[in-house]
Coordinates of C-alpha atoms and ligand atoms in Angstrom, one line a residue:
M956 CA 48.2 5.2 76.6
T957 CA 46.1 5.2 73.7
I958 CA 46.3 8.2 71.3
A959 CA 43.0 10.0 70.0
S960 CA 44.0 10.0 66.4
L961 CA 47.1 9.4 64.1
R962 CA 47.7 12.3 61.5
L963 CA 49.5 11.5 58.3
V964 CA 51.3 14.1 56.5
L965 CA 52.7 13.7 53.2
G966 CA 56.1 14.9 51.7
D967 CA 54.1 17.9 49.9
Q968 CA 52.1 18.8 52.8
L969 CA 54.3 20.6 54.9
S970 CA 52.4 23.4 56.0
P971 CA 51.6 24.0 59.8
A972 CA 47.9 25.1 58.6
L973 CA 47.3 21.9 56.9
S974 CA 43.5 20.7 57.2
S975 CA 44.7 17.6 59.0
L976 CA 46.8 19.2 61.6
R977 CA 44.6 22.2 62.4
D978 CA 42.9 20.7 65.3
A979 CA 45.8 18.2 66.4
D980 CA 46.4 18.3 70.1
P981 CA 49.8 17.3 71.1
A982 CA 48.6 15.7 74.1
H983 CA 46.0 13.5 72.4
D984 CA 47.0 13.0 68.8
Q985 CA 50.2 12.1 67.1
I986 CA 51.9 12.6 63.5
L987 CA 53.3 10.1 61.1
M988 CA 55.6 11.0 58.4
A989 CA 57.5 8.4 56.2
E990 CA 60.2 8.3 53.6
V991 CA 58.9 5.3 51.4
M992 CA 60.6 3.7 48.4
Q993 CA 57.2 3.5 46.5
E994 CA 56.8 7.4 46.4
A995 CA 60.6 7.6 45.7
S996 CA 60.5 5.6 42.9
Y997 CA 57.2 5.6 40.7
V998 CA 59.3 7.7 38.4
P999 CA 63.2 8.2 38.6
H1000 CA 62.9 11.3 40.3
H1001 CA 65.8 13.7 40.1
P1002 CA 68.1 13.2 43.1
Q1003 CA 67.8 16.8 43.9
K1004 CA 63.8 16.4 44.0
I1005 CA 64.1 13.4 46.4
A1006 CA 66.7 15.1 48.6
F1007 CA 64.7 18.3 48.5
I1008 CA 61.4 16.5 49.7
F1009 CA 63.3 14.5 52.2
A1010 CA 65.3 17.2 53.9
A1011 CA 62.1 19.5 54.0
M1012 CA 60.1 16.6 55.4
R1013 CA 62.6 16.1 58.0
H1014 CA 63.0 19.8 59.0
F1015 CA 59.1 20.0 59.2
A1016 CA 59.1 17.0 61.4
E1017 CA 61.6 18.8 63.6
D1018 CA 59.5 21.9 63.8
L1019 CA 56.2 19.9 64.6
R1020 CA 58.1 18.4 67.6
S1021 CA 59.3 21.8 68.6
R1022 CA 55.7 22.4 68.9
G1023 CA 55.3 19.7 71.3
F1024 CA 54.0 17.0 68.9
T1025 CA 55.1 13.3 69.1
V1026 CA 56.0 12.7 65.1
H1027 CA 56.8 9.0 64.1
Y1028 CA 59.1 9.6 61.1
T1029 CA 60.2 6.5 59.1
R1030 CA 63.3 7.2 57.3
L1031 CA 64.1 5.6 54.0
D1032 CA 66.7 3.2 55.4
D1033 CA 64.7 1.9 58.5
P1034 CA 65.2 -1.5 58.3
A1035 CA 61.4 -1.7 59.5
N1036 CA 60.2 0.6 56.5
S1037 CA 57.4 -1.3 54.6
G1038 CA 58.2 0.7 51.7
S1039 CA 54.7 2.2 51.2
L1040 CA 52.6 4.8 52.7
F1041 CA 49.8 2.3 53.1
G1042 CA 52.3 -0.1 54.7
E1043 CA 53.6 2.7 57.2
A1044 CA 50.0 3.7 58.1
Q1045 CA 48.9 0.1 58.8
R1046 CA 52.2 -0.5 61.0
F1047 CA 51.8 2.6 63.1
V1048 CA 48.0 2.5 63.4
T1049 CA 48.6 -1.2 64.8
L1050 CA 51.6 -0.2 66.9
L1051 CA 50.0 2.7 68.4
Q1052 CA 46.5 1.4 68.7
A1053 CA 45.3 4.4 66.9
P1054 CA 41.3 4.6 66.9
R1055 CA 41.5 6.8 63.8
L1056 CA 43.5 8.3 61.1
V1057 CA 43.1 11.7 59.7
L1058 CA 44.8 12.9 56.4
T1059 CA 44.6 15.8 53.8
E1060 CA 43.5 14.5 50.5
P1061 CA 46.9 14.0 48.5
A1062 CA 47.5 16.1 45.5
E1063 CA 47.7 13.4 43.1
W1064 CA 44.9 11.1 42.1
R1065 CA 46.7 8.0 42.2
L1066 CA 47.2 8.5 45.9
D1067 CA 43.7 10.2 46.6
H1068 CA 42.2 7.2 45.0
A1069 CA 44.1 4.8 47.0
M1070 CA 43.8 6.4 50.2
R1071 CA 40.0 6.6 50.2
R1072 CA 39.6 2.9 50.3
W1073 CA 42.1 2.8 53.2
G1074 CA 39.5 2.7 55.7
D1075 CA 38.1 -0.5 54.5
E1076 CA 41.5 -1.8 54.0
I1077 CA 42.7 -1.1 57.5
N1078 CA 39.3 -1.5 59.1
L1079 CA 39.5 1.8 60.8
P1080 CA 37.6 5.2 60.7
V1081 CA 40.0 7.2 58.2
E1082 CA 39.0 11.0 57.9
V1083 CA 40.2 12.6 54.5
R1084 CA 40.1 16.4 54.8
Q1085 CA 40.0 18.9 51.9
D1086 CA 43.1 20.5 50.9
D1087 CA 42.4 24.2 51.4
R1088 CA 45.7 25.5 50.7
F1089 CA 44.4 25.9 47.0
L1090 CA 42.8 29.2 46.3
C1091 CA 40.2 27.5 44.2
S1092 CA 38.7 24.2 45.7
R1093 CA 37.9 21.0 43.3
A1094 CA 34.4 21.6 43.7
A1095 CA 34.6 25.3 43.1
F1096 CA 36.6 24.9 39.9
A1097 CA 33.9 22.1 38.8
R1098 CA 31.3 24.7 39.2
W1099 CA 33.0 27.4 37.3
A1100 CA 33.5 24.9 34.4
E1101 CA 30.0 23.6 34.6
G1102 CA 28.2 24.2 31.2
K1103 CA 31.2 26.0 29.4
R1104 CA 32.0 24.8 25.9
Q1105 CA 35.6 25.8 26.3
L1106 CA 37.7 26.7 29.4
R1107 CA 39.9 29.2 29.1
M1108 CA 42.6 30.4 32.0
E1109 CA 41.8 34.2 31.2
F1110 CA 38.4 34.1 32.4
F1111 CA 38.9 32.1 35.3
Y1112 CA 41.8 34.2 36.3
R1113 CA 39.5 37.4 36.3
A1114 CA 37.1 35.6 38.4
M1115 CA 39.9 34.7 40.9
R1116 CA 40.9 38.1 40.9
R1117 CA 37.5 39.4 41.9
R1118 CA 36.9 36.5 44.5
H1119 CA 40.2 37.1 46.1
Q1120 CA 40.3 41.0 45.9
V1121 CA 43.9 41.2 44.2
L1122 CA 45.2 44.0 42.1
L1123 CA 41.7 45.6 42.2
D1124 CA 41.4 49.5 42.5
A1125 CA 39.0 51.2 44.7
A1126 CA 35.9 50.8 42.3
G1127 CA 36.9 47.2 42.4
E1128 CA 38.0 47.2 38.8
P1129 CA 41.2 45.6 37.6
E1130 CA 44.2 47.8 38.5
G1131 CA 45.5 49.8 35.6
G1132 CA 42.3 49.5 33.5
Q1133 CA 43.4 45.9 32.3
W1134 CA 43.7 42.5 33.4
N1135 CA 46.5 41.4 31.6
F1136 CA 49.8 43.2 30.5
D1137 CA 51.2 40.4 28.6
A1138 CA 52.0 42.6 25.5
E1139 CA 54.6 44.2 27.8
N1140 CA 56.4 41.0 28.7
R1141 CA 58.1 39.7 26.0
K1142 CA 61.1 42.2 25.9
A1143 CA 64.3 40.8 24.3
L1144 CA 67.3 41.0 27.0
P1145 CA 69.3 44.2 26.2
K1146 CA 73.2 43.7 26.2
G1147 CA 74.7 44.4 29.6
L1148 CA 71.8 44.0 32.0
V1149 CA 72.9 42.8 35.1
I1150 CA 71.1 39.6 36.6
P1151 CA 71.3 39.8 40.4
E1152 CA 73.1 36.8 42.0
R1153 CA 70.9 34.5 44.1
P1154 CA 71.9 33.4 47.4
A1155 CA 71.7 29.8 48.6
P1156 CA 70.9 28.8 52.2
D1157 CA 73.5 27.0 54.1
L1158 CA 73.3 23.2 54.2
D1159 CA 72.9 21.9 57.8
A1160 CA 73.5 18.4 59.4
I1161 CA 70.0 17.1 58.4
T1162 CA 70.4 18.2 54.8
R1163 CA 73.6 16.7 54.5
N1164 CA 72.6 13.5 55.7
V1165 CA 69.9 13.5 53.2
L1166 CA 72.3 14.1 50.5
D1167 CA 74.4 11.0 51.5
L1168 CA 71.5 8.8 51.5
V1169 CA 70.2 10.0 48.3
R1170 CA 73.7 9.6 46.9
T1171 CA 74.0 5.9 47.7
R1172 CA 70.3 5.0 47.5
F1173 CA 69.6 6.4 44.0
P1174 CA 72.8 6.5 42.1
H1175 CA 71.0 5.5 38.7
H1176 CA 68.7 8.4 38.7
Y1177 CA 69.3 11.0 35.9
G1178 CA 70.5 14.2 37.1
Q1179 CA 73.0 16.0 39.2
L1180 CA 72.7 15.9 43.2
E1181 CA 74.9 18.8 43.5
P1182 CA 75.3 21.7 44.0
F1183 CA 72.2 21.7 45.9
R1184 CA 70.9 25.0 46.5
W1185 CA 67.0 24.5 47.7
A1186 CA 65.5 26.1 50.8
V1187 CA 64.3 23.3 53.1
T1188 CA 62.4 25.0 55.9
R1189 CA 59.7 27.5 55.7
A1190 CA 62.2 30.4 57.2
E1191 CA 64.4 29.7 54.1
A1192 CA 61.6 29.4 51.8
E1193 CA 60.5 32.8 53.0
A1194 CA 63.8 34.4 52.6
A1195 CA 64.1 33.2 48.9
L1196 CA 60.5 35.2 48.5
D1197 CA 62.0 38.2 50.0
W1198 CA 64.9 38.2 47.6
F1199 CA 62.7 37.4 44.8
I1200 CA 60.5 40.4 45.5
A1201 CA 63.4 42.7 46.1
H1202 CA 65.9 41.9 43.4
A1203 CA 64.0 39.9 40.6
L1204 CA 60.3 40.8 40.3
P1205 CA 60.9 44.3 39.3
D1206 CA 62.3 42.9 35.7
F1207 CA 60.2 39.6 35.9
G1208 CA 57.7 41.0 33.7
D1209 CA 59.7 42.6 31.0
Y1210 CA 62.0 39.4 30.4
Q1211 CA 59.5 36.8 31.4
D1212 CA 59.7 35.2 28.2
A1213 CA 63.5 35.4 27.7
M1214 CA 66.4 32.6 27.6
A1215 CA 70.0 33.0 28.1
T1216 CA 72.9 30.4 28.0
E1217 CA 74.5 32.0 31.0
E1218 CA 71.7 32.6 33.1
P1219 CA 69.3 30.1 33.4
L1220 CA 67.3 31.5 36.2
L1221 CA 67.0 34.9 34.9
F1222 CA 64.3 37.0 36.8
H1223 CA 62.2 33.8 37.4
S1224 CA 61.1 33.3 41.3
V1225 CA 62.2 29.7 41.5
L1226 CA 59.6 29.3 44.4
S1227 CA 57.4 26.6 42.6
P1228 CA 59.0 23.6 44.6
Y1229 CA 58.1 25.5 47.9
I1230 CA 54.6 26.5 47.0
N1231 CA 53.9 22.9 45.7
V1232 CA 55.1 21.3 49.1
G1233 CA 53.8 23.8 51.4
L1234 CA 56.6 25.6 52.6
L1235 CA 55.0 28.8 51.1
D1236 CA 51.3 29.7 50.9
P1237 CA 50.4 30.7 47.5
L1238 CA 48.1 33.8 48.8
Q1239 CA 51.2 34.8 50.8
V1240 CA 53.4 35.0 47.6
I1241 CA 50.5 36.8 45.8
R1242 CA 50.2 39.4 48.5
A1243 CA 53.9 40.0 48.7
A1244 CA 53.9 41.1 44.9
E1245 CA 50.8 43.0 45.2
T1246 CA 52.2 45.0 48.2
A1247 CA 55.8 45.6 46.3
Y1248 CA 53.6 47.2 43.4
R1249 CA 51.4 49.1 46.0
Q1250 CA 54.5 50.3 47.4
G1251 CA 55.9 51.3 44.3
R1252 CA 58.7 48.8 44.0
V1253 CA 57.6 47.0 40.9
K1254 CA 55.9 48.1 38.0
L1255 CA 52.2 46.9 37.2
N1256 CA 53.2 44.6 34.6
A1257 CA 55.7 42.7 36.7
A1258 CA 53.3 42.5 39.5
E1259 CA 50.4 41.4 37.5
G1260 CA 52.3 38.9 35.1
F1261 CA 53.7 37.2 38.3
I1262 CA 50.4 36.9 40.1
R1263 CA 48.6 35.7 37.0
Q1264 CA 51.1 32.8 37.1
I1265 CA 49.7 31.7 40.6
L1266 CA 46.5 32.8 41.0
G1267 CA 45.5 32.1 37.4
W1268 CA 47.7 29.4 35.7
R1269 CA 48.5 27.4 39.0
E1270 CA 44.9 27.2 40.0
Y1271 CA 43.6 26.7 36.7
V1272 CA 45.8 23.5 36.1
H1273 CA 45.0 22.4 39.5
G1274 CA 41.1 22.6 38.8
L1275 CA 41.4 20.9 35.3
Y1276 CA 43.4 18.2 36.7
W1277 CA 40.7 17.2 39.2
L1278 CA 38.0 17.8 36.6
E1279 CA 39.4 15.5 33.8
M1280 CA 40.6 12.8 36.3
P1281 CA 41.1 9.8 36.1
G1282 CA 41.9 9.6 32.3
Y1283 CA 43.0 12.9 31.7
G1284 CA 46.6 11.7 30.6
E1285 CA 44.9 8.9 28.4
S1286 CA 44.2 10.7 25.2
N1287 CA 46.5 11.1 22.4
A1288 CA 44.9 13.9 20.3
L1289 CA 47.6 14.2 17.5
D1290 CA 48.4 10.5 17.6
A1291 CA 52.1 11.0 18.6
E1292 CA 54.0 7.6 18.9
R1293 CA 57.7 8.4 18.7
P1294 CA 59.7 7.2 21.6
L1295 CA 61.6 9.8 23.8
P1296 CA 65.1 10.3 22.4
E1297 CA 68.0 9.4 24.6
F1298 CA 69.3 12.9 24.8
F1299 CA 66.4 14.0 27.0
W1300 CA 68.3 12.2 29.6
T1301 CA 71.6 13.3 28.8
G1302 CA 71.5 16.6 27.2
E1303 CA 73.9 15.4 24.4
T1304 CA 72.4 16.9 21.1
G1305 CA 73.7 19.2 18.7
M1306 CA 70.6 21.6 19.1
N1307 CA 72.0 24.2 21.3
C1308 CA 68.7 25.4 22.7
L1309 CA 67.7 21.8 23.7
R1310 CA 71.3 21.1 25.0
H1311 CA 71.1 24.0 27.3
A1312 CA 67.3 23.4 28.4
I1313 CA 67.8 19.7 29.2
G1314 CA 71.3 20.6 30.6
D1315 CA 69.9 23.1 33.0
T1316 CA 67.1 20.8 34.0
L1317 CA 69.7 17.9 34.7
R1318 CA 72.1 20.0 36.7
Q1319 CA 69.2 22.2 38.6
A1320 CA 66.1 20.0 38.9
Y1321 CA 64.7 23.3 37.4
A1322 CA 64.2 25.1 34.0
H1323 CA 62.1 27.9 33.5
H1324 CA 58.6 28.1 32.0
I1325 CA 59.7 29.2 28.4
Q1326 CA 62.4 26.6 28.3
R1327 CA 59.9 24.0 29.4
L1328 CA 57.3 25.0 27.0
M1329 CA 58.8 26.7 24.0
V1330 CA 62.2 24.6 23.8
I1331 CA 61.7 20.9 25.2
G1332 CA 57.9 20.8 24.9
N1333 CA 57.7 22.7 21.5
F1334 CA 60.3 19.9 20.4
A1335 CA 58.2 17.2 21.8
L1336 CA 55.1 18.4 19.9
L1337 CA 56.9 18.8 16.6
A1338 CA 58.5 15.5 16.8
E1339 CA 55.5 13.7 17.8
L1340 CA 57.2 12.3 21.1
A1341 CA 54.7 9.7 22.8
P1342 CA 52.6 11.6 25.4
K1343 CA 53.1 9.2 28.2
Q1344 CA 56.7 9.1 27.7
V1345 CA 57.0 12.8 27.9
Q1346 CA 55.1 13.2 30.9
A1347 CA 56.8 10.7 32.8
W1348 CA 60.2 12.5 31.8
Y1349 CA 58.6 16.1 33.2
L1350 CA 57.1 14.4 36.3
A1351 CA 60.7 13.0 36.9
V1352 CA 63.0 15.6 36.3
Y1353 CA 62.0 19.0 38.0
A1354 CA 62.0 19.8 42.0
D1355 CA 58.5 21.1 41.5
A1356 CA 57.0 18.1 39.7
F1357 CA 53.8 16.6 41.1
E1358 CA 51.3 15.0 38.6
W1359 CA 48.4 17.6 39.3
V1360 CA 50.5 20.7 37.8
E1361 CA 52.8 18.7 35.5
L1362 CA 50.2 16.6 33.7
P1363 CA 47.9 19.6 32.3
N1364 CA 51.0 21.4 31.3
T1365 CA 52.6 18.6 29.6
H1366 CA 49.6 16.9 28.2
G1367 CA 47.5 19.7 27.5
M1368 CA 49.6 23.1 27.2
A1369 CA 52.8 21.7 25.8
L1370 CA 51.8 18.4 23.5
F1371 CA 48.0 19.4 22.9
A1372 CA 47.3 15.7 23.6
D1373 CA 44.0 16.6 24.9
G1374 CA 42.9 18.3 21.8
G1375 CA 42.3 21.9 23.2
R1376 CA 40.7 21.2 26.5
M1377 CA 43.5 23.2 28.3
A1378 CA 44.7 25.6 25.7
S1379 CA 43.2 27.3 22.8
K1380 CA 46.0 26.4 20.3
P1381 CA 49.3 24.3 20.1
Y1382 CA 52.2 26.1 21.4
A1383 CA 54.2 25.1 18.2
S1384 CA 56.6 27.5 16.8
S1385 CA 59.8 27.4 14.7
G1386 CA 63.5 28.1 15.4
K1387 CA 62.6 31.9 14.7
Y1388 CA 60.6 32.2 18.2
I1389 CA 64.1 30.6 20.1
Q1390 CA 66.2 32.9 17.9
R1391 CA 64.2 35.9 19.2
Q1392 CA 63.8 35.2 22.9
S1393 CA 67.4 33.7 23.4
D1394 CA 71.1 33.6 22.3
Y1395 CA 70.9 30.0 21.8
C1396 CA 71.1 30.1 18.0
R1397 CA 74.4 31.8 18.0
G1398 CA 76.2 28.7 19.5
C1399 CA 74.5 26.2 17.3
T1400 CA 75.7 23.6 15.0
Y1401 CA 72.6 24.4 13.1
D1402 CA 71.5 27.4 11.1
V1403 CA 68.2 29.3 12.3
A1404 CA 67.8 31.0 8.9
Q1405 CA 67.8 27.9 7.0
S1406 CA 64.7 25.6 6.8
T1407 CA 66.2 22.9 4.2
G1408 CA 69.7 21.1 3.9
P1409 CA 71.6 19.3 6.2
R1410 CA 72.8 22.6 8.5
A1411 CA 68.9 23.7 8.6
C1412 CA 67.6 24.1 12.2
P1413 CA 65.5 21.3 12.7
F1414 CA 62.6 23.2 14.4
N1415 CA 62.0 25.1 11.1
A1416 CA 61.1 21.8 8.9
L1417 CA 59.4 20.2 11.8
Y1418 CA 57.0 23.1 12.6
W1419 CA 55.7 23.2 9.0
D1420 CA 55.6 19.4 8.8
F1421 CA 53.7 19.4 11.9
L1422 CA 51.3 21.7 10.4
A1423 CA 50.9 19.5 7.1
R1424 CA 50.6 16.5 9.0
N1425 CA 47.8 17.6 11.3
Q1426 CA 46.1 19.7 8.8
G1427 CA 42.8 17.5 9.1
K1428 CA 42.8 18.0 12.9
L1429 CA 44.0 21.6 13.1
A1430 CA 43.4 23.8 10.2
G1431 CA 39.9 24.7 11.4
N1432 CA 41.4 26.4 14.6
P1433 CA 41.0 30.1 14.0
R1434 CA 44.2 30.8 15.6
L1435 CA 46.2 28.7 13.1
A1436 CA 44.6 30.6 10.3
M1437 CA 47.7 32.5 9.5
P1438 CA 50.2 29.7 9.7
Y1439 CA 47.9 27.6 7.5
R1440 CA 47.6 30.5 5.0
N1441 CA 51.4 30.8 4.8
W1442 CA 52.0 27.2 4.2
A1443 CA 49.1 27.3 1.4
R1444 CA 51.3 30.0 -0.4
F1445 CA 54.5 27.9 -0.5
S1446 CA 55.0 25.9 -3.9
A1447 CA 54.6 22.4 -3.9
E1448 CA 58.4 22.0 -4.6
R1449 CA 58.9 24.0 -1.1
Q1450 CA 56.4 22.0 0.8
A1451 CA 57.9 18.8 -0.6
D1452 CA 61.5 20.2 0.3
L1453 CA 60.3 21.2 3.9
R1454 CA 58.7 17.7 4.5
A1455 CA 61.7 15.8 3.1
R1456 CA 64.0 17.7 5.5
A1457 CA 61.7 17.1 8.5
A1458 CA 61.5 13.1 7.6
Q1459 CA 65.4 13.3 7.8
C1460 CA 65.3 14.7 11.1
L1461 CA 63.0 12.4 12.6
N1462 CA 64.7 9.6 11.1
K1463 CA 67.8 10.3 12.7
I1464 CA 66.4 11.9 15.8
D1465 CA 68.7 10.2 18.4
R1466 CA 71.7 11.7 16.4
L1467 CA 70.5 15.4 16.0
Ligands
FAD1824 P1 57.7 31.8 37.9 O1 58.2 32.0 36.4 O2 58.5 32.7 38.9 O3 56.4 31.9 37.9 C1 55.8 31.9 39.7 C2 54.8 31.0 39.9 O4 53.6 30.7 39.2 C3 55.5 29.4 39.9 O5 56.5 29.3 41.0 C4 54.5 28.6 39.9 O6 53.9 28.3 41.2 C5 53.3 29.4 39.1 N1 53.4 29.0 37.7 C6 53.7 29.6 36.6 N2 53.4 28.9 35.5 C7 52.5 27.8 35.7 C8 51.9 26.9 35.3 N3 51.7 27.0 33.9 N4 51.3 26.1 36.0 C9 51.2 26.1 37.2 N5 51.8 27.1 37.9 C10 52.6 27.8 37.2 N6 55.1 23.8 37.2 C11 55.1 22.9 38.5 O7 55.0 23.4 39.5 N7 55.4 21.6 38.6 C12 55.6 21.1 37.4 O8 55.8 19.8 37.5 C13 55.3 21.7 36.2 N8 55.5 21.3 34.9 C14 55.5 22.0 33.7 C15 55.6 21.3 32.4 C16 55.4 21.9 31.4 C17 55.5 21.1 30.1 C18 55.3 23.3 31.5 C19 55.1 23.9 30.1 C20 55.3 23.7 32.6 C21 55.3 23.1 33.7 N9 55.2 23.9 35.0 C22 55.2 23.2 36.2 C23 54.8 25.3 35.0 C24 56.0 26.4 35.1 O9 56.9 26.0 34.1 C25 56.5 26.3 36.6 O10 55.8 26.4 37.6 C26 57.8 27.1 36.5 O11 58.6 27.2 35.6 C27 58.2 27.2 37.7 O12 59.4 28.0 37.9 P2 59.1 29.6 38.9 O13 58.9 29.1 40.2 O14 60.5 30.2 38.7 O15 58.1 30.3 38.1
DLZ1825 C1 57.3 13.0 45.7 C2 57.6 12.4 46.9 C3 58.6 11.6 47.2 C4 59.8 11.4 46.2 N1 58.7 10.8 48.5 C5 57.8 10.8 49.2 C6 57.8 10.3 50.3 O1 58.8 9.5 50.7 N2 56.9 10.3 51.4 C7 55.9 11.0 50.9 O2 55.0 11.0 52.0 N3 55.8 11.5 50.1 C8 56.9 11.6 49.0 N4 56.6 12.2 47.9 C9 55.4 13.3 47.6 C10 54.2 12.6 47.5 O3 54.7 11.7 46.2 C11 53.1 13.2 47.2 O4 52.4 13.5 48.5 C12 52.0 12.7 46.1 O5 52.6 12.7 44.9 C13 50.6 13.4 46.1 O6 50.7 14.9 45.8
SF4_1826 FE1 67.7 25.6 18.5 FE2 67.6 25.7 15.9 FE3 68.4 27.9 17.4 FE4 69.9 25.6 17.0 S1 69.4 27.1 15.5 S2 69.4 26.8 18.6 S3 68.3 24.1 17.0 S4 66.4 27.1 17.5

């Protein structure tokens, strides 16, 4: 029997409403999914990330089968596995004599670019459909950006609130009279605050098999495989969403920027991997938070702060990525060239904040936004680490890392390597920020109150050195006027001492 079409579903396309599945008929169309070495090794992904994607893929295939579909699923260790998505598509098109291949555009430029040539290469009609799981399409973002000298997330976010009718009052104005309640969202953690304990789903036989596979096939990838606590089905991801709305969202806003040694997750949702691979729909998550606010279960600053991350930041970075690709990751506006220190792969450094942020990352394939931006990213920025190496690291170590979201956040937001396309100023800060927002400094070998001398917190001198080093490029930025004024007030001797301490830190960066 010949089939009408073969539908290819990628590891981050696990949504029943996916455009390439929408009109699929179990009687005529068949589905292809493939675990392939090429995707599993283009960066040394964290073992939990690979296991999460494979386990979610295998469960999704079972779900499709239960709906009557024939799913051809290639496992990584299948001897016939060609090792690439192209190879698997070609193999099954031939095997099944499929007259056409249907797919949803991949989220990364690398694959999107390759797949648009498949038709010619396999000599078969290949239909590439739009990925309409995003709330702002690539084309709509390009229209919004057109003619703007500067792109700013805040204005994009307001337009998205209006377009999708989110958190608006009866008059169509922002709920509470303001678009943004960030000023309320920077509280330090009070002593004795109880952090709710997060449940983890049980591991079934499918997931345990995947863990065995990943353990044996990827023994040299950095990061711990277990404990593996990720949801791998839509039902489990929805349970995680319900738990977050009931137990963590009420405090999400207030303590959004806080960090704590013993509580790496705090009140964050830890939903990004599920949204990114399609187990949760972004609008479903946004509506759940809005409903909790309307029912009086959470305050406005919490609901708005959370919704802004998804409707604003997530959609903004997605649009920016497609607007700027290819080539977005190529710039190096601050000429940063230093190789990544070894401790990024081990967490072994005397800087307690980095030890915990990197250690959490290696243990959980997760760190929350402030750890990623203001500890690890801030250090990479101040220490002039080479953008390409930093980007490859971020792409490897987080369960939620896909280039469309990782690259703008790393290249643009954390490293300012795009010269300000994404963010209005570099997120550079001294140790003082970390001290204010965390308890890390209390357990550190360095003293956050000192800026010079052998025990001085490296972030302090590196911060001033960063400003001095980049004065020609950054002094004209109005948002940096105050720090540059402060730098100018230091005596020449003080400036020289700070720069000497920074040079000392950079010279022994692997031993900090
Ligand atoms: P919460 O704090 O609970 O936020 C809710 C949701 O908002 C997240 O699940 C996510 O979907 C969305 N969100 C929040 N901030 C951002 C943002 N800046 N960009 C896009 N979406 C956002 N996020 C990824 O999904 N994948 C990445 O590879 C990734 N790399 C990053 C690299 C750097 C250097 C930085 C600074 C940030 C990166 N982020 C990335 C953004 C953000 O840190 C994560 O989305 C967030 O930490 C995920 O945890 P959470 O689900 O608990 O988020
Ligand atoms: C990230 C990833 C990994 C590790 N493995 C696979 C895989 O074996 N098969 C697959 O279809 N997708 C995988 N993915 C996700 C793809 O890399 C993802 O579809 C692209 O990054 C495009 O966003
Ligand atoms: Fe980090 Fe400096 Fe604080 Fe140590 S003293 S934890 S290096 S900010």
